[in-house]
mmCIF file of C-alpha atoms in Angstrom:
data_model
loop_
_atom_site.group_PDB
_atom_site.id
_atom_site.type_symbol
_atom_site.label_atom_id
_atom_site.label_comp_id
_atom_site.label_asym_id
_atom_site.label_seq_id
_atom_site.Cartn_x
_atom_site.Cartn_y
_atom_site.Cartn_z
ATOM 1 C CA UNK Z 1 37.527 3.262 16.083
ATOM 2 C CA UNK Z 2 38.529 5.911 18.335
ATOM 3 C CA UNK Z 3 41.976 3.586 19.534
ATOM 4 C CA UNK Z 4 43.230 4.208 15.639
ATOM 5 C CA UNK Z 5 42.522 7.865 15.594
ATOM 6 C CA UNK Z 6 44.210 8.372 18.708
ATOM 7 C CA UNK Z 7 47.007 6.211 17.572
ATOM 8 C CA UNK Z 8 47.449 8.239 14.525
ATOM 9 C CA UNK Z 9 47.951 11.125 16.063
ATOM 10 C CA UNK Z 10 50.272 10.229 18.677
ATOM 11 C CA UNK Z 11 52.187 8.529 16.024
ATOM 12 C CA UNK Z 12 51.880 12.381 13.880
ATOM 13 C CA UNK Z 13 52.962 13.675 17.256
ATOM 14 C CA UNK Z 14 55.830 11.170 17.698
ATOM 15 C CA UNK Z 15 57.282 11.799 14.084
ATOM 16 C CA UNK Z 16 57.211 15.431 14.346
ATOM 17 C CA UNK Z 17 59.150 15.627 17.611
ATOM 18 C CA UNK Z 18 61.297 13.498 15.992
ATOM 19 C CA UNK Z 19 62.149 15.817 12.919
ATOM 20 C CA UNK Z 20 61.818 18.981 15.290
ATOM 21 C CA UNK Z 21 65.232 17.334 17.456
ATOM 22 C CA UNK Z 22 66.850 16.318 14.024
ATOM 23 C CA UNK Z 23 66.439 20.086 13.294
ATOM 24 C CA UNK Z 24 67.658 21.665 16.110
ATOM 25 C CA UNK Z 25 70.772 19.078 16.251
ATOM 26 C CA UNK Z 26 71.450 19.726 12.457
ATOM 27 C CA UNK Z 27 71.241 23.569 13.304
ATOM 28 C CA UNK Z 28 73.671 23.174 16.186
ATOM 29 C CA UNK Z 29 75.925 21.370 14.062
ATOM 30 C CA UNK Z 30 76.307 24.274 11.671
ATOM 31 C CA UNK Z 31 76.731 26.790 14.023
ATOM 32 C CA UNK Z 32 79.574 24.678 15.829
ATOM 33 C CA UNK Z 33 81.391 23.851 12.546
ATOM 34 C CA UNK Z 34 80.958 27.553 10.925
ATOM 35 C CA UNK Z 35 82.191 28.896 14.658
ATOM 36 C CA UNK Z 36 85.308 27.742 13.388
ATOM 37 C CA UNK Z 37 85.074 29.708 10.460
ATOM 38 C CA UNK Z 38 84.408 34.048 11.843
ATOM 39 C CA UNK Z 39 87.194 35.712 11.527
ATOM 40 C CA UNK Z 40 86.567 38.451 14.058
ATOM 41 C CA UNK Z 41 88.838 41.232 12.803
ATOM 42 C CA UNK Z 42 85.873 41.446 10.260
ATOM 43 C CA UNK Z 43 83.625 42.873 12.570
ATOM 44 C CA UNK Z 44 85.328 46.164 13.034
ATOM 45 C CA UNK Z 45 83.868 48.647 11.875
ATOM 46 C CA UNK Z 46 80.627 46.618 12.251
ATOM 47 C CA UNK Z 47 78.453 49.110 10.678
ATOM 48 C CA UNK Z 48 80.689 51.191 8.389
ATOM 49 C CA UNK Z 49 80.836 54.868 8.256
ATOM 50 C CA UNK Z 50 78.133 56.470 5.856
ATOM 51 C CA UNK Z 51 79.113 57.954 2.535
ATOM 52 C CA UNK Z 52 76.549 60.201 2.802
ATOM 53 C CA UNK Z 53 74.141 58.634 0.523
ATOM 54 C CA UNK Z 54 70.949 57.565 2.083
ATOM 55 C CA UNK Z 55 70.954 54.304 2.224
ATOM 56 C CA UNK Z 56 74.562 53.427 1.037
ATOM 57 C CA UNK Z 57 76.212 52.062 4.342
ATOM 58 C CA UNK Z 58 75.892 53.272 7.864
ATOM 59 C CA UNK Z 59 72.982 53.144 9.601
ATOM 60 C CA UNK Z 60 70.361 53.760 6.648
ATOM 61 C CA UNK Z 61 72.384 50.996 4.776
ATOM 62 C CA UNK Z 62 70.897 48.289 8.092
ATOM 63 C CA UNK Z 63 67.793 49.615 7.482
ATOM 64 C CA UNK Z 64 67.498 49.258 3.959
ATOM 65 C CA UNK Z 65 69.073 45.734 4.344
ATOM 66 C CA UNK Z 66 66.601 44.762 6.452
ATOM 67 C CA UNK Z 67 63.556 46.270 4.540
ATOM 68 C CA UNK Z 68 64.452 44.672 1.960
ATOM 69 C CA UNK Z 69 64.516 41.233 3.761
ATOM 70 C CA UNK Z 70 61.423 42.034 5.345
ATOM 71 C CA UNK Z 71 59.518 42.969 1.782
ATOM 72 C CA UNK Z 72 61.436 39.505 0.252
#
């Protein structure tokens, strides 16, 4: 009895590795194929100048982008 649980979970154990290395490859993947994408004149300004509105660009603008991820 104890041969079958301890096979079950090394086959658990053997099948989540598995899908943890597809993952990571498949992430890999789409960071080498969208590399090829940036365009880095984009990324000036990187954080755009404020217009002076809280919130609407500039440095409030990241943070309200990102509370608002972090609150979705």
């Amino acid at each position: 009895m104890h041969g079958t649980a301890l096979y079950g979970t090394r086959a658990s154990a053997t099948v989540n590795t598995t899908i943890v290395i597809a993952k990571i490859l498949a992430l890999i993947a789409v960071i080498v194929v969208g590399a090829h994408y940036v365009h880095t004149a984009n990324w000036h300004p990187f954080v755009p100048a404020s217009t002076g509105i809280s919130g609407q660009f500039g440095w409030s603008g990241v943070a309200r982008g990102a509370a608002t991820l972090f609150f979705a």
